[in-house]
Coordinates of C-alpha atoms and ligand atoms in Angstrom, one line a residue:
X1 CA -15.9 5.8 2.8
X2 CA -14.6 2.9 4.4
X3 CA -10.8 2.0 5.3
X4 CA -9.3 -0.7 6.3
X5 CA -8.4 0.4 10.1
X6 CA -9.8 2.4 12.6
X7 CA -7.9 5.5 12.1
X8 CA -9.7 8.0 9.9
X9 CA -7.2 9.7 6.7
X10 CA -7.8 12.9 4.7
X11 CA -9.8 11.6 1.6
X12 CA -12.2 9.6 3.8
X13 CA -14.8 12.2 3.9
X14 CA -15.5 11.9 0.4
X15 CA -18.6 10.4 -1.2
X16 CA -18.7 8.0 -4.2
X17 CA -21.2 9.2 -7.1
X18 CA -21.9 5.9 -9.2
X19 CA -23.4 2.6 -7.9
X20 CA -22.1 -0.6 -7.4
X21 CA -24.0 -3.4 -9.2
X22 CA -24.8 -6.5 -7.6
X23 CA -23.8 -9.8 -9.1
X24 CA -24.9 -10.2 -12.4
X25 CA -25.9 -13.9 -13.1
X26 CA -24.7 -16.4 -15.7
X27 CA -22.8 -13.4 -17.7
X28 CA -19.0 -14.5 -19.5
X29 CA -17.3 -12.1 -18.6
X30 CA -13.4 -10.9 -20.7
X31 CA -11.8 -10.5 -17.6
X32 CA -12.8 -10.3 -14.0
X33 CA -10.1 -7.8 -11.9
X34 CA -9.9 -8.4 -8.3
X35 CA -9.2 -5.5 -6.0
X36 CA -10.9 -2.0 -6.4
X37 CA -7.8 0.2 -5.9
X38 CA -5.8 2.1 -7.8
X39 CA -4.2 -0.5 -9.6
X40 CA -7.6 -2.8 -10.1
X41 CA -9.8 0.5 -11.4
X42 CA -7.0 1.6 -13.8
X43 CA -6.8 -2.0 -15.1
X44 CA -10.6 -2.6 -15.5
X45 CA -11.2 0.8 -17.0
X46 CA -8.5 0.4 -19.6
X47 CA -9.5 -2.5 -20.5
X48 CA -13.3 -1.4 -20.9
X49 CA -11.9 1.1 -22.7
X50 CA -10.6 -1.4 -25.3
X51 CA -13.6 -3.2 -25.9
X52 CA -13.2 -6.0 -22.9
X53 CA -16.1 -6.7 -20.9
X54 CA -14.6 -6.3 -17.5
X55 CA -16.2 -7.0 -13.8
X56 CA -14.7 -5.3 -10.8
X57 CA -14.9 -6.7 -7.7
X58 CA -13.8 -5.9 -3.9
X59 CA -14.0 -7.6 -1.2
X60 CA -15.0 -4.2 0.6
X61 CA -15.7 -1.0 -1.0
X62 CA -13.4 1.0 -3.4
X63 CA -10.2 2.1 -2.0
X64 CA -10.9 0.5 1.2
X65 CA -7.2 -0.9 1.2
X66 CA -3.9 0.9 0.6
X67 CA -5.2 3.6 -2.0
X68 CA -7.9 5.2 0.6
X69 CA -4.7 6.0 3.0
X70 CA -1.6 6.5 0.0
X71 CA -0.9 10.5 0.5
X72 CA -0.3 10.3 -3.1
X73 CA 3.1 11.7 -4.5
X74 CA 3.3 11.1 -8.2
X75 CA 7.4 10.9 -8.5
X76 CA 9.5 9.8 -11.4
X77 CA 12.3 8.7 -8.6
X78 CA 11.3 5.9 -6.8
X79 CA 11.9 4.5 -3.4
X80 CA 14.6 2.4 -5.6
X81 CA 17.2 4.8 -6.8
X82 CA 18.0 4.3 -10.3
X83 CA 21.8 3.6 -9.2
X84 CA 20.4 0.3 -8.0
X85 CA 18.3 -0.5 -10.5
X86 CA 21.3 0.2 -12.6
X87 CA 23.8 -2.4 -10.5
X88 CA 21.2 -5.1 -10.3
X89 CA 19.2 -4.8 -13.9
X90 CA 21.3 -2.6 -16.4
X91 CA 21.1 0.9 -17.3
X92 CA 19.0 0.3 -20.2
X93 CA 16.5 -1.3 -17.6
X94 CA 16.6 1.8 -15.5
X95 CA 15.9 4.5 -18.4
X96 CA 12.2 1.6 -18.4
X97 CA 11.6 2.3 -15.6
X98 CA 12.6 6.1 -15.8
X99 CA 9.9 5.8 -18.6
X100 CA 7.2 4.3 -16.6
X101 CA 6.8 6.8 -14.4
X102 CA 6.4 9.2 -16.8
X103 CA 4.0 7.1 -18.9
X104 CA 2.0 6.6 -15.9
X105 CA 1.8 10.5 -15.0
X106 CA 1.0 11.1 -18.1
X107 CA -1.8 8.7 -18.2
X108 CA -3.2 10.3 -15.2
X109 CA -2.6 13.8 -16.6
X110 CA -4.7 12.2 -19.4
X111 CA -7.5 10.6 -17.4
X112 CA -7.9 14.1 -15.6
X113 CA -8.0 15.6 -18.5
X114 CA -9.8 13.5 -20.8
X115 CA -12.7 12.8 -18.2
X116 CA -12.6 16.2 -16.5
X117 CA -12.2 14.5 -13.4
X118 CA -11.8 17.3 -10.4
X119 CA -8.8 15.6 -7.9
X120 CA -6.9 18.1 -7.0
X121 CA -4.1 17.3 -9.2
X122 CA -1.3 19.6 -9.6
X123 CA 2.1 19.3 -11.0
X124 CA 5.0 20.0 -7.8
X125 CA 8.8 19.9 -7.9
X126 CA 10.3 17.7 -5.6
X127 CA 13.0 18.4 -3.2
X128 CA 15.5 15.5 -1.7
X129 CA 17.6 16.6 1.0
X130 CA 20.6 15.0 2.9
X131 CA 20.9 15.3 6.5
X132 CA 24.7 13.9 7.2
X133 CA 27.6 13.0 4.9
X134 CA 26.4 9.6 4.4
X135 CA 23.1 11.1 3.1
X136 CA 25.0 13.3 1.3
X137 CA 27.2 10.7 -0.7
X138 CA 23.6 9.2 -1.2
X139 CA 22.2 12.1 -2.7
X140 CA 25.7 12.2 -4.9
X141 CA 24.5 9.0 -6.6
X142 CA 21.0 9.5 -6.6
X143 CA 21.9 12.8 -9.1
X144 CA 23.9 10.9 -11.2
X145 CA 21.9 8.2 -11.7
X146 CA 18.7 10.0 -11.9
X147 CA 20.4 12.0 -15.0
X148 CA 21.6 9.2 -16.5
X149 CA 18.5 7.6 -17.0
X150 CA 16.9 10.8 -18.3
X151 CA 15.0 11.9 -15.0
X152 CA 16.6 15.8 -15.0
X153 CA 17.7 16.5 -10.9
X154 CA 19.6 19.6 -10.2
X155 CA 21.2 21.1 -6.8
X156 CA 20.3 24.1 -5.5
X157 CA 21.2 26.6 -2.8
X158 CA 17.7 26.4 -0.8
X159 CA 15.7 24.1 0.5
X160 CA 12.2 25.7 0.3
X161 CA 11.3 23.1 3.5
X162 CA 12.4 24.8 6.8
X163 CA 15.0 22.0 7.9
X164 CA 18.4 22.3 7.9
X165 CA 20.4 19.5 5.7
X166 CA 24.0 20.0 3.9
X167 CA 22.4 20.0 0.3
X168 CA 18.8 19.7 -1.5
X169 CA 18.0 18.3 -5.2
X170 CA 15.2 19.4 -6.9
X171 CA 13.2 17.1 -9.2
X172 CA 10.9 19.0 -11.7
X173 CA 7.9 17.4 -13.1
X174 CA 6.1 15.7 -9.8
X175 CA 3.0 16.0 -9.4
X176 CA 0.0 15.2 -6.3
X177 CA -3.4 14.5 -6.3
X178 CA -6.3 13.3 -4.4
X179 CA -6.4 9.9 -4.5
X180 CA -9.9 8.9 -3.3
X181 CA -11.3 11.7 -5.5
X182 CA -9.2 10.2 -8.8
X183 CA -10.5 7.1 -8.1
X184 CA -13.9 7.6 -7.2
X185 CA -13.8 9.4 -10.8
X186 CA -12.1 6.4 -12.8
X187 CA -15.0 4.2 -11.8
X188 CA -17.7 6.5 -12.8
X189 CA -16.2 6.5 -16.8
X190 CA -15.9 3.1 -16.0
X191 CA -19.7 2.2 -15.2
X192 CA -20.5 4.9 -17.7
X193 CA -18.3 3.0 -20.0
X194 CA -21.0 -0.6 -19.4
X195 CA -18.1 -2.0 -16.8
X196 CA -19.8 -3.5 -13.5
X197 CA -18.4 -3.0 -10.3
X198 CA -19.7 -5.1 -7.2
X199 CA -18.7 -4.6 -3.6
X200 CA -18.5 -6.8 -0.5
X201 CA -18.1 -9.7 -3.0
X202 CA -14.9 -11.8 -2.0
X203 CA -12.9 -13.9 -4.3
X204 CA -12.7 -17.3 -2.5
X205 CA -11.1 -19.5 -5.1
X206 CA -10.0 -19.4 -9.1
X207 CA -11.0 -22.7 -10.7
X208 CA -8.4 -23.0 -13.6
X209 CA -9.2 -23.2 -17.4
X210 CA -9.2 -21.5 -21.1
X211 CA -12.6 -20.6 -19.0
X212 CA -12.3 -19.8 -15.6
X213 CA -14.4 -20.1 -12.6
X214 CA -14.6 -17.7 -9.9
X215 CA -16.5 -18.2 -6.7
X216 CA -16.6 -15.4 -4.6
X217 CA -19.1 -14.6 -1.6
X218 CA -21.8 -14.2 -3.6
X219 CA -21.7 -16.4 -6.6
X220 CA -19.5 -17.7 -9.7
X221 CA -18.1 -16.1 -11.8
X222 CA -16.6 -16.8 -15.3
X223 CA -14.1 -15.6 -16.8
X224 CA -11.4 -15.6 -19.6
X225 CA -8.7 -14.2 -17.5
X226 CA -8.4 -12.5 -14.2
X227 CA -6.1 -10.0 -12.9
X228 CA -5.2 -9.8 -8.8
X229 CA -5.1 -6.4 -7.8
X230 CA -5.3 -7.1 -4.0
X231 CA -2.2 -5.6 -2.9
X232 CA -0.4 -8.9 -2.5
X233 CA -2.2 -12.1 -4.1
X234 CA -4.1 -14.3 -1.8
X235 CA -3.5 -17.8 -0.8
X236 CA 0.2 -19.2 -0.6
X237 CA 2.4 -18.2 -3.3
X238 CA 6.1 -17.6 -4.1
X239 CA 5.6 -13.6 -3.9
X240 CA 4.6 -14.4 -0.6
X241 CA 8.8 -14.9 0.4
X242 CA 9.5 -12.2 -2.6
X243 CA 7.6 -9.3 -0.9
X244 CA 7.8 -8.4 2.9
X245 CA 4.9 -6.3 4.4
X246 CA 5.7 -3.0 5.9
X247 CA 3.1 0.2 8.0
X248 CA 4.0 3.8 7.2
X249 CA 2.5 6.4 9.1
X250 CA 1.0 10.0 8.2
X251 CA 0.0 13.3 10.0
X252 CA -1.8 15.7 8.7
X253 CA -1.0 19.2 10.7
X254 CA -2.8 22.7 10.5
X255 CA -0.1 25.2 11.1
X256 CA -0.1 28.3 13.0
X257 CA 1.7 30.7 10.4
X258 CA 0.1 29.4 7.0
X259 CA 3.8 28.8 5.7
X260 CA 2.7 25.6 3.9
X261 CA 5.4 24.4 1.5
X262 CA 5.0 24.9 -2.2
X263 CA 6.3 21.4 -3.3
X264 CA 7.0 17.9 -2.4
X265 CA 9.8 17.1 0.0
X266 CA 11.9 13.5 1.2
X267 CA 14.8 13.2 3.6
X268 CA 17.3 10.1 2.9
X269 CA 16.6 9.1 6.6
X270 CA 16.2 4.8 6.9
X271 CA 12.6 5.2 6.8
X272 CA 12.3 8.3 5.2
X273 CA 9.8 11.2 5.9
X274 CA 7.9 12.7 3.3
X275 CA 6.5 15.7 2.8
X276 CA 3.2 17.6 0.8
X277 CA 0.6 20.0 1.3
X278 CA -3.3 19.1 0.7
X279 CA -5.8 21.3 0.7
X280 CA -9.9 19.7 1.4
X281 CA -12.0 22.1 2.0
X282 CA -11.0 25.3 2.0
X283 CA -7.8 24.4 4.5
X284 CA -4.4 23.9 4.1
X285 CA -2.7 20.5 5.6
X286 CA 0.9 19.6 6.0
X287 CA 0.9 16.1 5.5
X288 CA 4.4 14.5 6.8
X289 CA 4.8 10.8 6.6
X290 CA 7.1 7.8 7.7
X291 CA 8.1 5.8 10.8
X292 CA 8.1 2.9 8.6
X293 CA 8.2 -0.7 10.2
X294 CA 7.4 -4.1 9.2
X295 CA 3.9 -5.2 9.3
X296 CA 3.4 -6.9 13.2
X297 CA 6.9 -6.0 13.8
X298 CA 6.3 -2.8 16.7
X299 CA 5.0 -3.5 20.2
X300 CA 3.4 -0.2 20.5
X301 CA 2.5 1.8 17.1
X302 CA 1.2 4.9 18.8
X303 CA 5.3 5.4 19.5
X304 CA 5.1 5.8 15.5
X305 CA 2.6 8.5 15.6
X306 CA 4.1 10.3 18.7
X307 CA 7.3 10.6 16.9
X308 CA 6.3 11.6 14.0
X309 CA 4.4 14.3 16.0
X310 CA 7.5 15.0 17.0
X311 CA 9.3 15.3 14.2
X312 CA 6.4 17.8 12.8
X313 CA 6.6 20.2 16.1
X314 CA 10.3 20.6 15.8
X315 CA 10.1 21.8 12.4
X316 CA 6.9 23.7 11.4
X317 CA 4.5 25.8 13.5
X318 CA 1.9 23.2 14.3
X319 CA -1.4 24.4 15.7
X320 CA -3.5 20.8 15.7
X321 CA -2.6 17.3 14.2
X322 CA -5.9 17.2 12.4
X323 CA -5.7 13.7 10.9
X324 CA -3.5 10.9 11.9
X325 CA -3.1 7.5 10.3
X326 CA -1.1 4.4 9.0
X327 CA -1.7 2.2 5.4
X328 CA 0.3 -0.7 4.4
X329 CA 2.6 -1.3 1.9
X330 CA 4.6 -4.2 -0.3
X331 CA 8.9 -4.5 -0.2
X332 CA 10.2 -6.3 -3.3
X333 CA 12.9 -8.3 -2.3
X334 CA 15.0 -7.0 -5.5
X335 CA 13.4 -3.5 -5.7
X336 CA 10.9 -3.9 -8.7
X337 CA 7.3 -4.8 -8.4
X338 CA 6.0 -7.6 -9.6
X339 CA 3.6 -7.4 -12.4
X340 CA 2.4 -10.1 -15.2
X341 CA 1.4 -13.9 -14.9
X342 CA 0.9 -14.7 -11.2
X343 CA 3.1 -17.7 -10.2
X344 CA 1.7 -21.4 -10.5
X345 CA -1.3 -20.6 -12.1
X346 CA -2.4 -20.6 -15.9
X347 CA -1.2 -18.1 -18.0
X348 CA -4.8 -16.1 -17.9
X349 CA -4.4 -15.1 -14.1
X350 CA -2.2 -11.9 -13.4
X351 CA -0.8 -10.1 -11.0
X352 CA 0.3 -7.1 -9.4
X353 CA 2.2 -6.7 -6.4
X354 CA 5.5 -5.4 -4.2
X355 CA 5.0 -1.4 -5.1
X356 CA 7.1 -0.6 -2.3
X357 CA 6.4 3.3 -1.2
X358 CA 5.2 4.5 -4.7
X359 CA 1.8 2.7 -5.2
X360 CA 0.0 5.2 -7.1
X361 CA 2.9 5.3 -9.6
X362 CA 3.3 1.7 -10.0
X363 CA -0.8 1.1 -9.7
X364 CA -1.1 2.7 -12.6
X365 CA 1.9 1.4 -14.6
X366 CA 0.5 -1.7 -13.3
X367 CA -2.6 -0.8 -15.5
X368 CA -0.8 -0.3 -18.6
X369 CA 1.2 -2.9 -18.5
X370 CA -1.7 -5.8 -17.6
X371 CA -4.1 -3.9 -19.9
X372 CA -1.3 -4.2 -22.9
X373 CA -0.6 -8.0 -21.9
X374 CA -4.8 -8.9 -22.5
X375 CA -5.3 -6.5 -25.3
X376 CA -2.6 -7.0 -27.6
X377 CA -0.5 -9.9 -25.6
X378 CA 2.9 -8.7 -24.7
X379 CA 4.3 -5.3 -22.9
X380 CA 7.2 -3.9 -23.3
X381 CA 7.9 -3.7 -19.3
X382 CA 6.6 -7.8 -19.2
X383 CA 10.6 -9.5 -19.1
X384 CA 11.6 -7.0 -16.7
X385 CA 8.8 -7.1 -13.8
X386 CA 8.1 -11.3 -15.0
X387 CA 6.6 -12.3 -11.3
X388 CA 8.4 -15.4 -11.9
X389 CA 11.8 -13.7 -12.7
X390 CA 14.6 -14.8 -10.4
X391 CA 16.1 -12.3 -8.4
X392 CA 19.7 -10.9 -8.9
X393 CA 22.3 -11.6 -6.4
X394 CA 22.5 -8.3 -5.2
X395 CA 18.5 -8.9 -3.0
X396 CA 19.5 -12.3 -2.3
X397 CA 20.8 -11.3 1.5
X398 CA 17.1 -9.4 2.2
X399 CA 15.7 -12.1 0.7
X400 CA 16.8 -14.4 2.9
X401 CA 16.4 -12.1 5.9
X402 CA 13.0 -11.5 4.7
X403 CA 12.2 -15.4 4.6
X404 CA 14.3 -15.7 8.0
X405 CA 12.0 -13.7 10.2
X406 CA 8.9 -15.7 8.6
X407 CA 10.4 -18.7 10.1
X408 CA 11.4 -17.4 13.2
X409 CA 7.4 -16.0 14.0
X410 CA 6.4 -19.6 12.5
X411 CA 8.6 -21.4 15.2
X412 CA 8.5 -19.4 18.3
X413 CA 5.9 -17.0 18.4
X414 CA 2.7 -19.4 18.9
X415 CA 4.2 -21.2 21.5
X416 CA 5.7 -17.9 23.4
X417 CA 5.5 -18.5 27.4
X418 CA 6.5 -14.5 27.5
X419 CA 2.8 -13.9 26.3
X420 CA 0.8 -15.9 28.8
X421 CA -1.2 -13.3 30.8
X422 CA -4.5 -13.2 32.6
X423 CA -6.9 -11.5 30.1
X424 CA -8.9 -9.3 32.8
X425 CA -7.0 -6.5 33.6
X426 CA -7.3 -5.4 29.9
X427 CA -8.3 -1.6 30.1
X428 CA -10.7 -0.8 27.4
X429 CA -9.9 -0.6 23.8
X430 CA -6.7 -2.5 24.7
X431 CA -5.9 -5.9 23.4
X432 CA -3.2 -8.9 24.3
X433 CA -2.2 -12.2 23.7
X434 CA -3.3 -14.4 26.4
X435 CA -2.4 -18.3 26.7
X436 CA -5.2 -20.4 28.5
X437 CA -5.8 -23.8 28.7
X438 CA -3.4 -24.4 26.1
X439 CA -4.6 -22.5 23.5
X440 CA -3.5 -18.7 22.4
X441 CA -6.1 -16.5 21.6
X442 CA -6.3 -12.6 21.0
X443 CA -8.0 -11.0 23.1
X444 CA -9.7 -7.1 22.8
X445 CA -11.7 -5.2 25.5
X446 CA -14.4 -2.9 23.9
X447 CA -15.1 0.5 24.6
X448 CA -18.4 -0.9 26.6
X449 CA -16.2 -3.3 28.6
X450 CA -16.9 -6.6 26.2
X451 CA -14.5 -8.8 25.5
X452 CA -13.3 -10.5 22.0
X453 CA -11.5 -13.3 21.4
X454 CA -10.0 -15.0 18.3
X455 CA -7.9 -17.7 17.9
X456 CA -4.7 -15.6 17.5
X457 CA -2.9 -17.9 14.5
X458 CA -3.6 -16.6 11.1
X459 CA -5.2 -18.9 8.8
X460 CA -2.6 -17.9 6.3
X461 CA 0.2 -20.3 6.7
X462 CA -0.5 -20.0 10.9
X463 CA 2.3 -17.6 12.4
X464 CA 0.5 -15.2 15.5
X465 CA -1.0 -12.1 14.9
X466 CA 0.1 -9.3 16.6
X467 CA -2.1 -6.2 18.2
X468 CA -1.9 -3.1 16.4
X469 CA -3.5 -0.6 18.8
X470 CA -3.6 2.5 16.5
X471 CA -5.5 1.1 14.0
X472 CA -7.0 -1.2 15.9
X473 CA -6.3 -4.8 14.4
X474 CA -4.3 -8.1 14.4
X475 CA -1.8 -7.7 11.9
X476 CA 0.4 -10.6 11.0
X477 CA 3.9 -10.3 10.8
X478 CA 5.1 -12.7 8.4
X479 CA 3.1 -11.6 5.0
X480 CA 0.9 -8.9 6.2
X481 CA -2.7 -10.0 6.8
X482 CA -4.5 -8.0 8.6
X483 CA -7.9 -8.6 10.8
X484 CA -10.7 -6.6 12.9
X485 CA -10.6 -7.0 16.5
X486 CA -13.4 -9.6 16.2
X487 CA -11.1 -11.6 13.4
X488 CA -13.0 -10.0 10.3
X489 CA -10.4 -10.5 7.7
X490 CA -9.0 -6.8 6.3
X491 CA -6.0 -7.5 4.4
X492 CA -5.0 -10.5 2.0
X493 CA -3.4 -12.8 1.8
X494 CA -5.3 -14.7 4.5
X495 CA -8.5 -15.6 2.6
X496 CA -10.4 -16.5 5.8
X497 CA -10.9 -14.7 9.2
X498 CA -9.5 -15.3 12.4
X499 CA -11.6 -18.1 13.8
X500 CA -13.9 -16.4 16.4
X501 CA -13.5 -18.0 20.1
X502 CA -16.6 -17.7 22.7
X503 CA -14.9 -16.7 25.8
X504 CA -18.1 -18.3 27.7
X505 CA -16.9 -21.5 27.0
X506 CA -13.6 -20.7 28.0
X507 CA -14.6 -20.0 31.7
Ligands
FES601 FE1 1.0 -15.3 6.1 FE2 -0.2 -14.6 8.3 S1 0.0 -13.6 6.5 S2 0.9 -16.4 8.0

């Protein structure tokens, strides 16, 4: 399967076993979903499931984007502790949320289950460790908190992960899975189910109405209501300023001595690592994760990978990094996603958005949630994750910093003089930002020795893209959108790609 970089993750090797349809003409469709991840197939196939005649589209293939690179915990913590959620939405908010994640486990317990889906699911306890005394005094209110709300976390005397901290928590009740595989298995109920599901057909513009029209790449489309399950929406929207975009990285290591943990495990380190154990085919993987940074925000991301080598080596017995690789992910500025009516359109288009680190949890409450909202019009989660809500005080400062570095790449970074180079002394498979004749263009040498050149402002709201030479793309840095080296879009919410530039004409 396809991804949506150049680095290759653990669940890529798998093979889909249902076809996609092409685009059915002059069919009314219930409700066309946008986005063929976790949170777009759990969506459509609920809703199928309901009796709503449901299209599926991507703009790629299925789990090209963030779901095809996730490594998958299934928590009922978040990357939000509940003593936030607590001080910014109420404890009778937080127990919600406590209950989401467990209604969404259980609904992929249930899928599993139901549909005999084999993915590699198994139910884990998770460990969270503190490294220093201010990790530690974290941990204290991460305990609390997490018992308050009903989420049972106790302390224990080991760590069954070999790295020395002052104390460990366990969480029971986790659970992992092979996303790709879970996936690739929700869309064959779904086509089984008379749902259609076509590829490579992008979304270009909604027209609005009790009816609405959909033109995409290969066609219209109409439909009652639609549902935006691309990560983050496309086009220029409030959640644009409400969501900031963020890489994490991943290794997956063999290791010498076959000590592979038994459970999940996190760190309270600013990013966090975290930690599981995969096996695909026949072998066992460590899989360690982190090195978090905003999207278009690190000169040099192989640094990310190298450390996080690092970090693997000085703890485990690491015989090969077998797999290596980075996905993207959505901040909330307040620390709950967004999910319901999308901002400034009608009330039949829907969103969901701003997962932070726990995707697959939140992809899949996403799910219930939207497919409660079109079957029986209200959810009990809808007031509390409102898109259009207004954010407490307490994000307001990271809201603001958020929007702040927006501006600063929309000011300064296309007109940079520290960026004007020659272009020719690129080594291959590099890339730079080169000023000439007055223009700034991006500019990649291939593995051949070719060179390609894009106009380097993103055709989102125009700040400059910025070379991501592990993966292989221009990523933007003020909402995320991500391009090949020849300016093929890859990541909303850009909805064009990077204009191509003939570097013939240029010299
Ligand atoms: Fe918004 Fe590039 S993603 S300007």
């Amino acid at each position: 399967m396809e991804r949506d970089g150049s680095c290759i993750s653990i669940w890529q090797s798998h093979n889909s076993d249902w076809t996609a349809a092409s685009l059915p003409a002059s069919t009314e469709y219930d409700v066309i979903i946008i986005g063929a991840g976790i949170t777009g197939v759990t969506t459509a196939l609920l809703l199928q499931q309901a009796g709503k005649r449901c299209i599926l589209v991507d703009a790629a293939t299925a789990g090209f984007g963030t779901t095809g690179g996730t490594t998958a915990h299934l928590n009922t913590i978040y990357d939000t502790p509940y003593h936030r959620m607590i001080k910014d939405f109420g404890e009778e908010n937080a127990k919600l949320m406590a209950l989401g994640a467990r209604s969404a486990i259980g609904l992929i317990k249930n899928n599993i289950s139901n549909h005999h889906i084999d993915c590699a699911f198994a139910e884990k306890d998770g460990y969270i460790f503190s490294l220093d005394e201010t990790q530690d005094k974290e941990l204290t209110n991460i305990i609390d908190s997490a018992n308050r709300v009903g989420v049972p976390v106790e302390l224990l005397q080991t760590n069954p992960f070999p790295i020395p901290c002052i104390r460990v928590a366990r969480v029971s009740e986790q659970a992992q899975f092979d996303p790709v595989l879970y996936l690739f298995g929700l869309i064959k109920i779904f086509v089984e189910a008379g749902g259609k599901l076509v590829e490579h057909c992008r979304v270009e513009e909604i027209k609005q109405g009790e009816v609405l029209e959909v033109h995409t790449s290969l066609g219209i489309v109409n439909a009652r209501a639609a549902v935006y399950a691309t990560h983050i929406p496309p086009g220029v929207n409030l959640l644009h300023f409400r969501c900031a975009p963020y890489r994490s990285y991943v290794v997956a290591a063999r290791l010498k001595d076959e000590e592979y943990p038994p459970a999940l495990g996190y760190d309270l380190n600013e990013p966090y690592h975290y930690y599981r154990t995969q096996m695909v085919d026949g072998l066992n993987y460590l899989v360690i994760g982190g090195e978090d940074h905003k999207t278009g925000h690190e000169e040099n991301t192989e640094t990310c990978f190298m450390k996080l080598e690092s970090h693997a080596r000085t703890f485990f017995r690491v015989e090969e990094i077998a797999f290596r690789w980075s996905s993207q992910f959505y901040e909330p500025v307040d620390g709950l996603p967004y999910i319901g009516n999308l901002p400034g359109n009608g009330d039949n288009v829907y969103v969901a958005t701003g997962y932070g680190g726990n995707g697959m949890i939140y992809g899949t409450l996403a799910g219930l949630i939207l497919s409660n909202i079109l079957v029986n019009g209200e959810s009990m989660y809808q007031k509390l994750l409102d898109p259009n809500r207004l954010k407490p005080v307490a994000g307001f400062s990271d809201f603001v910093k958020e929007g702040a570095d927006v501006v600063k790449h929309l000011v300064t970074d296309r007109f940079s003089a520290e960026k004007i180079k020659e272009f020719t002394d690129l080594a291959r498979g590099e890339a730079k930002l080169v000023k000439y004749e007055g223009h700034v263009m991006g500019v990649y040498k291939d593995e051949h020795g070719g060179l390609h050149a894009v106009n380097s402002t993103c055709p989102h709201v125009k700040c400059t893209v910025a070379w991501n030479a592990s993966e292989q793309s221009w990523d933007c840095p003020c909402h995320g959108s991500r391009f090949s080296y020849e300016g093929i879009m890859l990541t909303a919410p850009a909805v064009k790609d990077l204009q191509k530039i003939d570097l013939s004409k240029q010299t």
